Amino acid sequence: LADCAERLFASEPKLLRLRSPVFVLGDLHGNMEEVQWFSKRLWALGPLHSAGTFLFLGDLVDRGPNSVELLAYMLALKVASPRKFKILRGNHETRRMNMQYGFASACCSMFGQVNGRRVFDRMSRVFDAMPLAALIDGHVFASHAGLPRPVRGTFAGLLKRIEALPSHVESVMDGGF
């Protein structure tokens, strides 16, 4: 699952360009109940029978009780319906935040110390490949926490800098674009 998801994310641009309709969904933080609520209401007949694309703005893991399960479910949705499910990287899809806020320890609790570390390292590489932002209909900018500060140059220049990033970015936490 991780291999397939990483390949899909790496094949997508860092700045996704999407067309309406798009459902924009925020932080999940391991809250499986929230994802189940979305599933029952937004893609109850299956994602392929729902209008539009589903854009998740990152922060899938940490803090909540089901980070590992939720991430597995979201990656499965992505692999099964890559055109319907778009997932951006949030600040909780970084190693530093995962070590501090619980995803790393959740992996170790679920799979044991050695295998948990392997799962955590593998998921970190998946996170590294995720897109960072989306532009909907050429007018609506979507990212996890808005624009990095300070924004240097024009908005169009910022979009070009995001698009120019490599397919794998280890951390977006240490500076602007």
Short mmCIF file of C-alpha atoms in Angstrom, two decimals, residues 6 19 21 25-26 29-30 61 63 66 73 76-77 82 86 109 122 134 144 156-157 165-166 175:
data_model
loop_
_atom_site.label_atom_id
_atom_site.label_comp_id
_atom_site.label_asym_id
_atom_site.label_seq_id
_atom_site.Cartn_x
_atom_site.Cartn_y
_atom_site.Cartn_z
CA GLU A 6 4.16 6.89 -2.65
CA ARG A 19 -11.58 21.68 -11.29
CA PRO A 21 -16.68 20.48 -7.81
CA LEU A 25 -11.84 18.61 4.01
CA GLY A 26 -9.62 19.70 6.87
CA HIS A 29 -5.73 13.93 13.25
CA GLY A 30 -6.46 10.21 13.58
CA VAL A 61 -2.18 11.68 11.84
CA ARG A 63 -3.26 13.47 18.43
CA ASN A 66 -6.60 5.98 15.27
CA TYR A 73 -7.70 3.86 5.10
CA ALA A 76 -6.26 2.77 0.40
CA LEU A 77 -8.79 5.34 -0.87
CA PRO A 82 -6.41 8.31 -7.33
CA LYS A 86 -6.28 14.19 -3.37
CA SER A 109 2.45 0.50 20.04
CA ARG A 122 8.09 3.97 5.53
CA ALA A 134 -3.89 22.91 -4.72
CA HIS A 144 -2.83 23.01 5.00
CA ALA A 156 2.19 33.61 -9.43
CA GLY A 157 5.87 33.35 -8.51
CA LEU A 165 9.87 21.45 -5.89
CA PRO A 166 11.22 17.90 -6.31
CA GLY A 175 11.54 27.74 5.93
#
